[in-house]
């Protein structure tokens, strides 16, 4: 453990703020591993004054960074990706130590960071604007994309490093600077990433305040980000209530926001699908990251003719789930992030029962030290009970039956969140219906693969209470830039649009 910490520059007590230099004079707070309750290190939060200084430096850094040619900015992101390659194992181990996902999943998370850097490097030469035919003679109409400003990135514990990288790699090539407020549950991984970014920026002689860090509570430091007009864009990943609060504050000052809020992923399993694919997709989707992904599978909607078989086979997999130390390669499930998460899961299970659901398996606390281990749960329900509508951020899977594909789609769409969805079928009519305007209402809709594990090449985000934001690939970069439309007259005369006559 100590080796990993020192390889990444983590000391016994660490300052939680960075904007070219480190600051943070709050009281040291211990960071405890959910693996066994051991203290990893301590972190000091930034004060309001230190926040102000960090934001001022990050804002100042924008003035020069925005003028660096985009492909040169891409060089820094290429270096960031290479640094991440060099630190992949250590950073993954720290992710596992700090929030408890299995090492193989942590390695995947760091790989996502590397992948988004690669994508952003290419993007640095492709920040295209369109040209349009002008309605006026000898005129040209075009649009350009300019850097936006400081991007406030507020991230959650469950992807403690990848979410920062999706935002940061894109923001950097777009010419923005980044002010990161990570989850208070995962400050050490944030400090490690900031050190890596600092190294990449310094290598090319750029101001390291371009990637700044402010660790503190959402209710003070988070709100300073949300309310400050110097933060042009706030990219927030978290709960629906959290996003509602952030969205209001940012909108109040006409700032921009990207909201990545709750999910309630469902998989529809058709009798015309491959049962093995269905089982594996649902099993990983529901138990991976101990059910703590926003893309986790929370509902499986199974055609009645195969419901019995599917349920028994899935229960078999659940019974055999290897749970324990996430550093042990044998284990598929580690702990939840903290004991509060375990209590939330137990409370949800109580509510399921009270609302008429039947617990088929799971929900048993395990005796490991730290108290964060619990067996994954399957509950049989009929339709979307009130508790099913809620996102319980834990491994609780609701199973329900359906008769027709239309009914299945209605169940899938019948919740307030709209992030991720999937259908397992070999029937093209069913899969096309699912992907059509009459189908899934989610930002992600997959065929024959599960709800989680989205690739960075696509735009990532969802509809309804998921918040509507998009980050990562495709044209999500446009949210990180300022669009400008230009009309250019080279006719030597004045001609008004809409045919308005100027003659006197
Ligand atoms: C999240 O849970 O906040 O699609 C993001 C996935 C990952 C990202 C999850 N690539 O499961």
Short mmCIF file of C-alpha atoms and ligand atoms in Angstrom, two decimals:
data_model
loop_
_atom_site.label_atom_id
_atom_site.label_comp_id
_atom_site.label_asym_id
_atom_site.label_seq_id
_atom_site.Cartn_x
_atom_site.Cartn_y
_atom_site.Cartn_z
CA UNK A 1 0.00 0.00 0.00
CA UNK A 2 2.70 2.45 1.04
CA UNK A 3 4.55 1.83 -2.23
CA UNK A 4 1.52 2.78 -4.30
CA UNK A 5 0.91 5.92 -2.27
CA UNK A 6 4.47 7.15 -2.52
CA UNK A 7 4.76 6.24 -6.22
CA UNK A 8 1.89 8.65 -6.81
CA UNK A 9 3.23 11.37 -4.51
CA UNK A 10 0.71 10.84 -1.70
CA UNK A 11 2.12 11.76 1.74
CA UNK A 12 0.77 11.05 5.19
CA UNK A 13 -0.99 14.43 5.23
CA UNK A 14 -1.84 16.10 1.89
CA UNK A 15 -2.98 19.56 0.98
CA UNK A 16 -6.28 19.43 -0.92
CA UNK A 17 -5.83 22.44 -3.17
CA UNK A 18 -3.65 23.03 -6.23
CA UNK A 19 -3.39 25.92 -8.65
CA UNK A 20 0.26 26.00 -9.56
CA UNK A 21 1.20 25.46 -5.92
CA UNK A 22 -0.44 23.42 -3.16
CA UNK A 23 -2.72 24.90 -0.52
CA UNK A 24 -5.27 23.65 1.98
CA UNK A 25 -5.27 24.73 5.59
CA UNK A 26 -8.45 22.99 6.72
CA UNK A 27 -8.37 20.38 9.45
CA UNK A 28 -6.76 17.08 8.27
CA UNK A 29 -9.38 14.47 7.51
CA UNK A 30 -8.52 10.79 7.44
CA UNK A 31 -9.20 8.83 4.26
CA UNK A 32 -10.23 5.32 5.17
CA UNK A 33 -10.26 2.33 2.82
CA UNK A 34 -13.60 0.51 2.51
CA UNK A 35 -11.55 -2.67 1.99
CA UNK A 36 -10.72 -3.00 5.69
CA UNK A 37 -11.26 0.33 7.42
CA UNK A 38 -7.52 1.13 7.37
CA UNK A 39 -6.45 4.76 7.24
CA UNK A 40 -4.67 5.49 3.93
CA UNK A 41 -3.64 9.11 4.52
CA UNK A 42 -5.18 12.46 5.48
CA UNK A 43 -6.24 15.45 3.39
CA UNK A 44 -6.80 19.08 4.33
CA UNK A 45 -9.67 20.88 2.61
CA UNK A 46 -9.24 24.31 1.05
CA UNK A 47 -10.75 27.31 2.82
CA UNK A 48 -12.96 29.86 1.04
CA UNK A 49 -9.93 32.19 0.69
CA UNK A 50 -7.80 29.41 -0.76
CA UNK A 51 -10.61 28.57 -3.14
CA UNK A 52 -10.70 32.19 -4.28
CA UNK A 53 -6.96 32.19 -4.92
CA UNK A 54 -7.14 28.91 -6.85
CA UNK A 55 -10.02 30.07 -9.02
CA UNK A 56 -8.27 33.38 -9.69
CA UNK A 57 -5.13 31.53 -10.88
CA UNK A 58 -7.12 29.05 -12.96
CA UNK A 59 -9.04 31.93 -14.54
CA UNK A 60 -5.83 33.83 -15.20
CA UNK A 61 -4.26 30.75 -16.80
CA UNK A 62 -7.16 30.69 -19.29
CA UNK A 63 -6.05 34.03 -20.74
CA UNK A 64 -2.85 32.47 -22.14
CA UNK A 65 -3.98 28.86 -22.60
CA UNK A 66 -6.83 29.88 -24.94
CA UNK A 67 -4.27 31.41 -27.31
CA UNK A 68 -2.13 28.27 -27.55
CA UNK A 69 -2.93 26.60 -30.91
CA UNK A 70 -5.28 23.67 -30.37
CA UNK A 71 -2.86 21.03 -31.78
CA UNK A 72 -0.21 22.30 -29.32
CA UNK A 73 -2.76 21.88 -26.54
CA UNK A 74 -3.25 18.37 -27.88
CA UNK A 75 0.46 17.69 -27.26
CA UNK A 76 -0.08 18.22 -23.56
CA UNK A 77 -3.03 15.84 -23.58
CA UNK A 78 -0.90 13.28 -25.43
CA UNK A 79 1.67 13.60 -22.66
CA UNK A 80 -1.08 13.27 -20.04
CA UNK A 81 -2.15 10.00 -21.72
CA UNK A 82 1.45 8.75 -21.76
CA UNK A 83 1.88 9.62 -18.07
CA UNK A 84 -1.32 7.69 -17.35
CA UNK A 85 0.06 4.71 -19.28
CA UNK A 86 3.19 4.83 -17.12
CA UNK A 87 1.14 5.10 -13.93
CA UNK A 88 -1.71 2.79 -14.92
CA UNK A 89 -1.13 0.05 -12.34
CA UNK A 90 -0.37 2.38 -9.43
CA UNK A 91 -3.33 4.64 -10.12
CA UNK A 92 -5.65 1.66 -10.51
CA UNK A 93 -4.45 0.28 -7.19
CA UNK A 94 -5.12 3.61 -5.52
CA UNK A 95 -8.65 3.70 -6.98
CA UNK A 96 -9.24 0.23 -5.52
CA UNK A 97 -7.80 1.19 -2.15
CA UNK A 98 -9.80 4.38 -1.92
CA UNK A 99 -13.25 3.38 -3.18
CA UNK A 100 -13.18 -0.41 -3.28
CA UNK A 101 -13.90 -1.44 -6.88
CA UNK A 102 -12.06 -4.54 -8.05
CA UNK A 103 -8.57 -4.06 -9.42
CA UNK A 104 -9.60 -5.32 -12.85
CA UNK A 105 -12.33 -2.68 -12.96
CA UNK A 106 -9.92 0.00 -11.75
CA UNK A 107 -7.51 -0.93 -14.54
CA UNK A 108 -10.44 -0.51 -16.94
CA UNK A 109 -11.18 2.88 -15.46
CA UNK A 110 -7.61 4.09 -16.00
CA UNK A 111 -7.75 2.64 -19.51
CA UNK A 112 -10.81 4.84 -20.15
CA UNK A 113 -8.68 7.83 -19.14
CA UNK A 114 -5.98 6.83 -21.61
CA UNK A 115 -8.56 6.30 -24.34
CA UNK A 116 -10.16 9.72 -23.87
CA UNK A 117 -6.72 11.33 -24.07
CA UNK A 118 -6.14 9.61 -27.41
CA UNK A 119 -9.52 10.78 -28.65
CA UNK A 120 -8.86 14.35 -27.49
CA UNK A 121 -5.45 14.46 -29.18
CA UNK A 122 -7.12 13.69 -32.52
CA UNK A 123 -9.88 16.12 -31.72
CA UNK A 124 -7.33 18.91 -31.22
CA UNK A 125 -7.03 19.03 -35.01
CA UNK A 126 -10.74 18.62 -35.67
CA UNK A 127 -12.61 21.35 -33.79
CA UNK A 128 -14.54 22.00 -36.99
CA UNK A 129 -16.95 24.82 -37.64
CA UNK A 130 -19.39 24.76 -40.57
CA UNK A 131 -19.68 27.15 -43.46
CA UNK A 132 -23.14 27.88 -44.84
CA UNK A 133 -24.22 29.52 -48.08
CA UNK A 134 -25.12 33.14 -47.45
CA UNK A 135 -28.35 34.51 -48.89
CA UNK A 136 -26.44 37.66 -49.88
CA UNK A 137 -24.15 38.07 -52.88
CA UNK A 138 -20.41 38.04 -52.17
CA UNK A 139 -20.97 37.16 -48.53
CA UNK A 140 -19.78 34.23 -46.54
CA UNK A 141 -21.44 32.70 -43.50
CA UNK A 142 -19.47 30.52 -41.11
CA UNK A 143 -19.25 29.40 -37.54
CA UNK A 144 -16.19 29.08 -35.34
CA UNK A 145 -15.61 27.41 -32.00
CA UNK A 146 -13.66 29.34 -29.41
CA UNK A 147 -12.42 28.37 -25.93
CA UNK A 148 -15.03 28.90 -23.25
CA UNK A 149 -13.21 29.58 -19.96
CA UNK A 150 -12.84 27.81 -16.64
CA UNK A 151 -14.66 24.46 -16.50
CA UNK A 152 -15.69 23.45 -12.97
CA UNK A 153 -15.64 19.65 -12.81
CA UNK A 154 -17.50 18.15 -9.86
CA UNK A 155 -17.14 14.38 -9.73
CA UNK A 156 -18.57 11.44 -7.79
CA UNK A 157 -16.77 8.69 -5.88
CA UNK A 158 -17.72 5.81 -8.18
CA UNK A 159 -15.50 6.80 -11.12
CA UNK A 160 -13.09 8.91 -9.11
CA UNK A 161 -10.56 9.44 -11.91
CA UNK A 162 -12.25 8.67 -15.25
CA UNK A 163 -14.96 11.33 -15.02
CA UNK A 164 -12.32 14.01 -14.42
CA UNK A 165 -10.41 12.76 -17.46
CA UNK A 166 -13.44 12.75 -19.82
CA UNK A 167 -14.01 16.35 -18.95
CA UNK A 168 -10.40 17.45 -18.67
CA UNK A 169 -8.94 15.89 -21.82
CA UNK A 170 -11.71 17.46 -23.92
CA UNK A 171 -11.69 20.78 -22.05
CA UNK A 172 -7.92 21.11 -22.47
CA UNK A 173 -7.89 20.69 -26.24
CA UNK A 174 -10.85 23.08 -26.40
CA UNK A 175 -8.63 25.69 -24.72
CA UNK A 176 -10.39 25.70 -21.36
CA UNK A 177 -8.83 25.45 -17.93
CA UNK A 178 -10.19 23.04 -15.32
CA UNK A 179 -11.07 23.50 -11.66
CA UNK A 180 -11.78 20.08 -10.16
CA UNK A 181 -13.77 19.37 -7.03
CA UNK A 182 -13.71 15.60 -6.50
CA UNK A 183 -15.96 13.67 -4.13
CA UNK A 184 -14.83 14.05 -0.52
CA UNK A 185 -14.82 10.24 -0.44
CA UNK A 186 -12.01 10.03 -3.01
CA UNK A 187 -9.55 12.90 -2.53
CA UNK A 188 -6.34 10.86 -2.84
CA UNK A 189 -6.94 9.71 -6.40
CA UNK A 190 -7.71 13.34 -7.28
CA UNK A 191 -4.41 14.50 -5.80
CA UNK A 192 -2.58 11.76 -7.74
CA UNK A 193 -4.24 12.78 -11.04
CA UNK A 194 -3.50 16.45 -10.43
CA UNK A 195 0.18 15.65 -9.90
CA UNK A 196 0.21 13.71 -13.17
CA UNK A 197 -1.44 16.60 -15.04
CA UNK A 198 0.98 19.07 -13.46
CA UNK A 199 3.91 17.07 -14.78
CA UNK A 200 2.49 16.98 -18.31
CA UNK A 201 1.78 20.74 -18.31
CA UNK A 202 5.19 21.66 -16.93
CA UNK A 203 6.96 19.50 -19.52
CA UNK A 204 5.71 21.86 -22.23
CA UNK A 205 6.21 25.00 -20.15
CA UNK A 206 2.54 25.68 -19.52
CA UNK A 207 0.98 27.11 -16.37
CA UNK A 208 0.13 24.15 -14.10
CA UNK A 209 -2.90 26.09 -12.77
CA UNK A 210 -4.56 25.00 -16.05
CA UNK A 211 -5.49 21.83 -14.09
CA UNK A 212 -6.44 23.09 -10.64
CA UNK A 213 -7.89 21.18 -7.71
CA UNK A 214 -10.10 22.28 -4.83
CA UNK A 215 -11.03 19.62 -2.31
CA UNK A 216 -13.84 20.52 0.05
CA UNK A 217 -17.49 19.94 0.80
CA UNK A 218 -20.14 20.31 -1.87
CA UNK A 219 -22.13 22.68 0.30
CA UNK A 220 -19.30 25.20 0.52
CA UNK A 221 -16.62 24.65 -2.15
CA UNK A 222 -19.11 23.13 -4.62
CA UNK A 223 -21.43 26.09 -4.24
CA UNK A 224 -18.60 28.57 -4.69
CA UNK A 225 -18.02 26.92 -8.07
CA UNK A 226 -21.73 26.91 -8.92
CA UNK A 227 -22.27 30.56 -8.14
CA UNK A 228 -19.08 32.17 -9.50
CA UNK A 229 -19.47 33.79 -12.94
CA UNK A 230 -15.79 33.09 -13.69
CA UNK A 231 -16.71 29.41 -14.02
CA UNK A 232 -18.12 29.30 -17.54
CA UNK A 233 -19.25 25.67 -17.45
CA UNK A 234 -20.02 23.36 -14.55
CA UNK A 235 -19.85 19.66 -15.35
CA UNK A 236 -21.51 17.85 -12.48
CA UNK A 237 -21.77 14.10 -11.93
CA UNK A 238 -23.90 13.00 -8.99
CA UNK A 239 -27.40 12.46 -7.68
CA UNK A 240 -30.64 13.90 -9.06
CA UNK A 241 -31.21 16.16 -6.02
CA UNK A 242 -27.58 17.31 -6.25
CA UNK A 243 -27.99 18.08 -9.95
CA UNK A 244 -31.22 19.95 -9.38
CA UNK A 245 -29.38 22.19 -6.92
CA UNK A 246 -26.34 22.71 -9.19
CA UNK A 247 -28.53 23.31 -12.24
CA UNK A 248 -30.54 26.01 -10.45
CA UNK A 249 -27.50 27.87 -9.16
CA UNK A 250 -25.65 27.77 -12.48
CA UNK A 251 -28.75 28.75 -14.47
CA UNK A 252 -29.40 31.67 -12.09
CA UNK A 253 -26.21 33.31 -13.40
CA UNK A 254 -26.71 32.03 -16.98
CA UNK A 255 -23.68 29.77 -16.77
CA UNK A 256 -23.56 26.53 -18.76
CA UNK A 257 -23.86 23.11 -17.26
CA UNK A 258 -23.47 19.45 -18.11
CA UNK A 259 -25.46 17.29 -15.72
CA UNK A 260 -24.81 13.55 -15.42
CA UNK A 261 -27.29 12.44 -12.79
CA UNK A 262 -29.03 9.28 -11.72
CA UNK A 263 -29.65 6.21 -13.81
CA UNK A 264 -32.07 3.34 -13.51
CA UNK A 265 -30.74 1.00 -16.17
CA UNK A 266 -32.94 -1.80 -17.46
CA UNK A 267 -32.26 -4.82 -19.64
CA UNK A 268 -35.12 -6.35 -21.61
CA UNK A 269 -34.54 -10.08 -22.07
CA UNK A 270 -36.58 -11.48 -24.95
CA UNK A 271 -37.32 -15.16 -25.47
CA UNK A 272 -35.74 -14.58 -28.88
CA UNK A 273 -32.43 -13.61 -27.33
CA UNK A 274 -29.34 -15.60 -26.40
CA UNK A 275 -29.79 -16.67 -22.76
CA UNK A 276 -26.04 -16.80 -22.05
CA UNK A 277 -25.53 -13.25 -23.32
CA UNK A 278 -28.51 -12.11 -21.27
CA UNK A 279 -27.21 -13.74 -18.09
CA UNK A 280 -23.69 -12.38 -18.37
CA UNK A 281 -24.83 -8.89 -19.33
CA UNK A 282 -27.30 -8.64 -16.47
CA UNK A 283 -24.95 -10.22 -13.94
CA UNK A 284 -22.06 -7.88 -14.67
CA UNK A 285 -24.36 -4.88 -15.09
CA UNK A 286 -25.96 -5.42 -11.68
CA UNK A 287 -23.00 -6.55 -9.58
CA UNK A 288 -20.05 -4.79 -11.29
CA UNK A 289 -18.63 -1.90 -9.21
CA UNK A 290 -20.93 -3.36 -6.50
CA UNK A 291 -23.89 -1.78 -8.31
CA UNK A 292 -22.41 1.70 -7.91
CA UNK A 293 -22.32 2.83 -11.55
CA UNK A 294 -24.84 5.29 -12.86
CA UNK A 295 -25.13 2.80 -15.74
CA UNK A 296 -25.63 -0.20 -13.42
CA UNK A 297 -28.42 -2.59 -14.34
CA UNK A 298 -31.12 -2.02 -11.73
CA UNK A 299 -34.04 -3.69 -13.52
CA UNK A 300 -34.30 -6.79 -15.68
CA UNK A 301 -37.52 -7.16 -17.64
CA UNK A 302 -37.88 -10.75 -18.80
CA UNK A 303 -40.38 -12.30 -21.22
CA UNK A 304 -42.71 -14.48 -19.16
CA UNK A 305 -42.06 -17.65 -21.18
CA UNK A 306 -38.42 -17.68 -20.01
CA UNK A 307 -38.75 -15.86 -16.69
CA UNK A 308 -38.49 -19.02 -14.56
CA UNK A 309 -35.39 -20.36 -16.33
CA UNK A 310 -33.69 -16.98 -16.42
CA UNK A 311 -34.38 -16.35 -12.73
CA UNK A 312 -32.97 -19.73 -11.65
CA UNK A 313 -29.83 -19.37 -13.77
CA UNK A 314 -29.23 -15.84 -12.50
CA UNK A 315 -29.75 -16.92 -8.89
CA UNK A 316 -27.12 -19.59 -9.48
CA UNK A 317 -24.62 -16.94 -10.56
CA UNK A 318 -25.50 -14.75 -7.59
CA UNK A 319 -25.06 -17.65 -5.16
CA UNK A 320 -21.52 -18.19 -6.44
CA UNK A 321 -20.48 -14.51 -6.51
CA UNK A 322 -16.94 -14.25 -5.11
CA UNK A 323 -17.06 -11.26 -2.74
CA UNK A 324 -14.12 -9.96 -0.78
CA UNK A 325 -10.90 -7.97 -0.99
CA UNK A 326 -11.08 -6.22 -4.39
CA UNK A 327 -7.29 -6.52 -4.79
CA UNK A 328 -7.69 -10.28 -4.94
CA UNK A 329 -8.08 -11.23 -8.61
CA UNK A 330 -10.52 -14.02 -7.71
CA UNK A 331 -13.17 -11.64 -6.42
CA UNK A 332 -15.82 -10.17 -8.71
CA UNK A 333 -17.33 -7.91 -6.06
CA UNK A 334 -15.62 -5.77 -3.46
CA UNK A 335 -17.12 -3.65 -0.69
CA UNK A 336 -19.56 -0.77 -1.06
CA UNK A 337 -17.95 2.63 -0.69
CA UNK A 338 -18.77 3.06 3.01
CA UNK A 339 -20.99 1.78 5.80
CA UNK A 340 -23.64 4.40 5.03
CA UNK A 341 -24.05 2.85 1.55
CA UNK A 342 -24.62 -0.54 3.19
CA UNK A 343 -27.30 0.96 5.45
CA UNK A 344 -28.99 2.62 2.45
CA UNK A 345 -29.09 -0.73 0.68
CA UNK A 346 -30.59 -2.47 3.71
CA UNK A 347 -33.20 0.26 4.08
CA UNK A 348 -34.14 -0.09 0.39
CA UNK A 349 -34.55 -3.84 0.83
CA UNK A 350 -36.87 -3.18 3.77
CA UNK A 351 -38.93 -0.84 1.61
CA UNK A 352 -39.09 -3.40 -1.23
CA UNK A 353 -40.64 -5.89 1.17
CA UNK A 354 -43.06 -3.33 2.58
CA UNK A 355 -44.18 -2.47 -0.96
CA UNK A 356 -44.90 -6.10 -1.83
CA UNK A 357 -41.66 -7.15 -3.51
CA UNK A 358 -40.08 -10.53 -2.78
CA UNK A 359 -36.38 -10.81 -1.92
CA UNK A 360 -35.00 -13.81 -3.83
CA UNK A 361 -31.42 -13.55 -2.62
CA UNK A 362 -28.85 -11.27 -1.00
CA UNK A 363 -28.73 -8.28 1.27
CA UNK A 364 -26.67 -10.07 3.92
CA UNK A 365 -23.90 -8.14 5.60
CA UNK A 366 -20.57 -9.95 5.61
CA UNK A 367 -18.23 -9.95 8.60
CA UNK A 368 -15.06 -8.53 6.98
CA UNK A 369 -13.38 -5.64 8.83
CA UNK A 370 -14.55 -2.21 7.76
CA UNK A 371 -18.16 -3.31 7.55
CA UNK A 372 -18.75 -2.45 3.88
CA UNK A 373 -19.36 -5.91 2.39
CA UNK A 374 -22.86 -7.12 1.54
CA UNK A 375 -24.18 -9.80 -0.77
CA UNK A 376 -25.88 -8.61 -3.99
CA UNK A 377 -29.65 -8.72 -3.95
CA UNK A 378 -32.36 -9.70 -6.42
CA UNK A 379 -35.94 -8.70 -5.67
CA UNK A 380 -38.93 -9.91 -7.68
CA UNK A 381 -41.48 -7.18 -8.24
CA UNK A 382 -44.48 -6.62 -10.47
CA UNK A 383 -43.86 -3.43 -12.40
CA UNK A 384 -42.11 -0.27 -11.27
CA UNK A 385 -43.03 -0.03 -7.56
CA UNK A 386 -42.21 3.34 -5.92
CA UNK A 387 -38.89 1.97 -4.59
CA UNK A 388 -38.00 0.70 -8.09
CA UNK A 389 -38.35 4.28 -9.36
CA UNK A 390 -35.59 5.34 -7.01
CA UNK A 391 -31.91 4.89 -7.76
CA UNK A 392 -30.52 2.92 -4.83
CA UNK A 393 -26.78 3.17 -5.43
CA UNK A 394 -26.05 -0.43 -4.46
CA UNK A 395 -26.33 -3.96 -5.92
CA UNK A 396 -30.11 -4.35 -5.82
CA UNK A 397 -31.62 -5.80 -9.00
CA UNK A 398 -35.37 -5.83 -9.62
CA UNK A 399 -36.70 -8.63 -11.80
CA UNK A 400 -40.10 -8.42 -13.48
CA UNK A 401 -41.94 -10.20 -16.29
CA UNK A 402 -43.52 -8.98 -19.55
CA UNK A 403 -45.72 -10.40 -22.28
CA UNK A 404 -45.29 -8.16 -25.35
CA UNK A 405 -42.33 -6.10 -26.49
CA UNK A 406 -44.46 -2.95 -26.30
CA UNK A 407 -45.21 -3.70 -22.66
CA UNK A 408 -41.48 -4.25 -21.99
CA UNK A 409 -40.56 -0.91 -23.54
CA UNK A 410 -43.25 0.81 -21.49
CA UNK A 411 -41.79 -0.69 -18.30
CA UNK A 412 -38.26 0.27 -19.35
CA UNK A 413 -39.35 3.88 -19.98
CA UNK A 414 -41.64 4.06 -16.97
CA UNK A 415 -39.14 5.64 -14.58
CA UNK A 416 -38.01 9.23 -14.16
CA UNK A 417 -34.35 8.57 -15.09
CA UNK A 418 -33.16 8.02 -18.68
CA UNK A 419 -29.50 7.07 -18.84
CA UNK A 420 -28.90 3.53 -20.01
CA UNK A 421 -30.93 0.63 -21.39
CA UNK A 422 -30.46 -2.59 -23.34
CA UNK A 423 -32.33 -5.36 -25.12
CA UNK A 424 -31.16 -8.92 -25.56
CA UNK A 425 -32.77 -10.33 -28.69
CA UNK A 426 -31.89 -11.83 -32.04
CA UNK A 427 -35.15 -10.61 -33.55
CA UNK A 428 -34.42 -7.60 -35.72
CA UNK A 429 -37.93 -6.25 -35.46
CA UNK A 430 -37.67 -6.14 -31.70
CA UNK A 431 -34.23 -4.56 -31.64
CA UNK A 432 -35.13 -1.95 -34.26
CA UNK A 433 -38.33 -1.09 -32.40
CA UNK A 434 -36.28 -0.70 -29.23
CA UNK A 435 -33.90 1.72 -31.00
CA UNK A 436 -36.68 3.65 -32.78
CA UNK A 437 -38.57 6.74 -31.65
CA UNK A 438 -41.14 4.33 -30.19
CA UNK A 439 -38.43 2.55 -28.23
CA UNK A 440 -36.07 3.33 -25.37
CA UNK A 441 -36.13 6.94 -24.15
CA UNK A 442 -32.58 6.73 -22.76
CA UNK A 443 -29.36 8.43 -23.82
CA UNK A 444 -27.82 4.98 -24.21
CA UNK A 445 -29.70 2.07 -25.79
CA UNK A 446 -27.78 -1.13 -26.51
CA UNK A 447 -28.53 -4.37 -28.32
CA UNK A 448 -27.09 -7.66 -27.06
CA UNK A 449 -24.76 -5.99 -24.62
CA UNK A 450 -25.51 -4.64 -21.14
CA UNK A 451 -26.29 -1.20 -19.76
CA UNK A 452 -22.85 -0.35 -18.37
CA UNK A 453 -19.39 -0.08 -19.84
CA UNK A 454 -20.08 2.63 -22.40
CA UNK A 455 -17.16 3.36 -24.73
CA UNK A 456 -15.64 6.84 -24.67
CA UNK A 457 -16.09 7.25 -28.45
CA UNK A 458 -19.80 7.94 -28.05
CA UNK A 459 -21.45 10.86 -26.31
CA UNK A 460 -22.22 9.81 -22.73
CA UNK A 461 -25.27 11.02 -20.83
CA UNK A 462 -29.01 10.66 -20.52
CA UNK A 463 -32.45 12.17 -20.63
CA UNK A 464 -35.19 13.14 -18.17
CA UNK A 465 -33.91 13.35 -14.59
CA UNK A 466 -30.49 12.11 -15.72
CA UNK A 467 -30.03 15.75 -16.65
CA UNK A 468 -29.56 15.86 -20.43
CA UNK A 469 -25.80 16.53 -20.47
CA UNK A 470 -23.35 14.76 -22.75
CA UNK A 471 -19.63 14.27 -22.27
CA UNK A 472 -16.82 12.17 -23.80
CA UNK A 473 -16.91 11.41 -27.53
CA UNK A 474 -18.92 12.25 -30.66
CA UNK A 475 -19.58 16.02 -30.68
CA UNK A 476 -19.84 16.38 -26.89
CA UNK A 477 -16.82 18.73 -27.14
CA UNK A 478 -19.13 21.47 -28.41
CA UNK A 479 -20.45 22.01 -24.88
CA UNK A 480 -16.91 22.98 -23.84
CA UNK A 481 -16.63 25.73 -26.46
CA UNK A 482 -18.23 29.00 -27.40
CA UNK A 483 -19.92 29.05 -30.79
CA UNK A 484 -19.59 32.16 -32.91
CA UNK A 485 -21.42 32.82 -36.16
CA UNK A 486 -19.71 35.12 -38.66
CA UNK A 487 -21.14 36.95 -41.68
CA UNK A 488 -18.34 38.28 -43.88
CA UNK A 489 -19.08 40.75 -46.67
CA UNK A 490 -16.55 40.98 -49.51
CA UNK A 491 -18.89 42.64 -52.05
CA UNK A 492 -17.78 46.24 -51.46
CA UNK A 493 -21.46 47.19 -50.97
CA UNK A 494 -23.93 47.05 -48.14
CA UNK A 495 -26.71 44.48 -48.55
CA UNK A 496 -29.11 43.64 -45.77
CA UNK A 497 -30.35 40.14 -45.05
CA UNK A 498 -34.02 39.25 -45.46
CA UNK A 499 -34.06 41.43 -48.62
CA UNK A 500 -34.59 44.65 -46.70
CA UNK A 501 -34.21 47.59 -49.03
CA UNK A 502 -31.74 50.28 -47.94
CA UNK A 503 -32.32 52.71 -50.85
CA UNK A 504 -33.47 56.19 -49.86
C1 LIG B 1 -20.72 6.46 -14.00
O1 LIG B 1 -21.15 5.47 -13.41
O2 LIG B 1 -20.75 7.59 -13.44
O3 LIG B 1 -20.57 3.27 -18.95
C2 LIG B 1 -20.08 6.42 -15.32
C3 LIG B 1 -19.98 2.98 -17.92
C4 LIG B 1 -18.71 3.71 -17.62
C5 LIG B 1 -19.04 5.04 -17.04
C6 LIG B 1 -19.94 5.02 -15.88
N1 LIG B 1 -17.97 3.88 -18.85
O4 LIG B 1 -20.38 2.15 -17.15
#
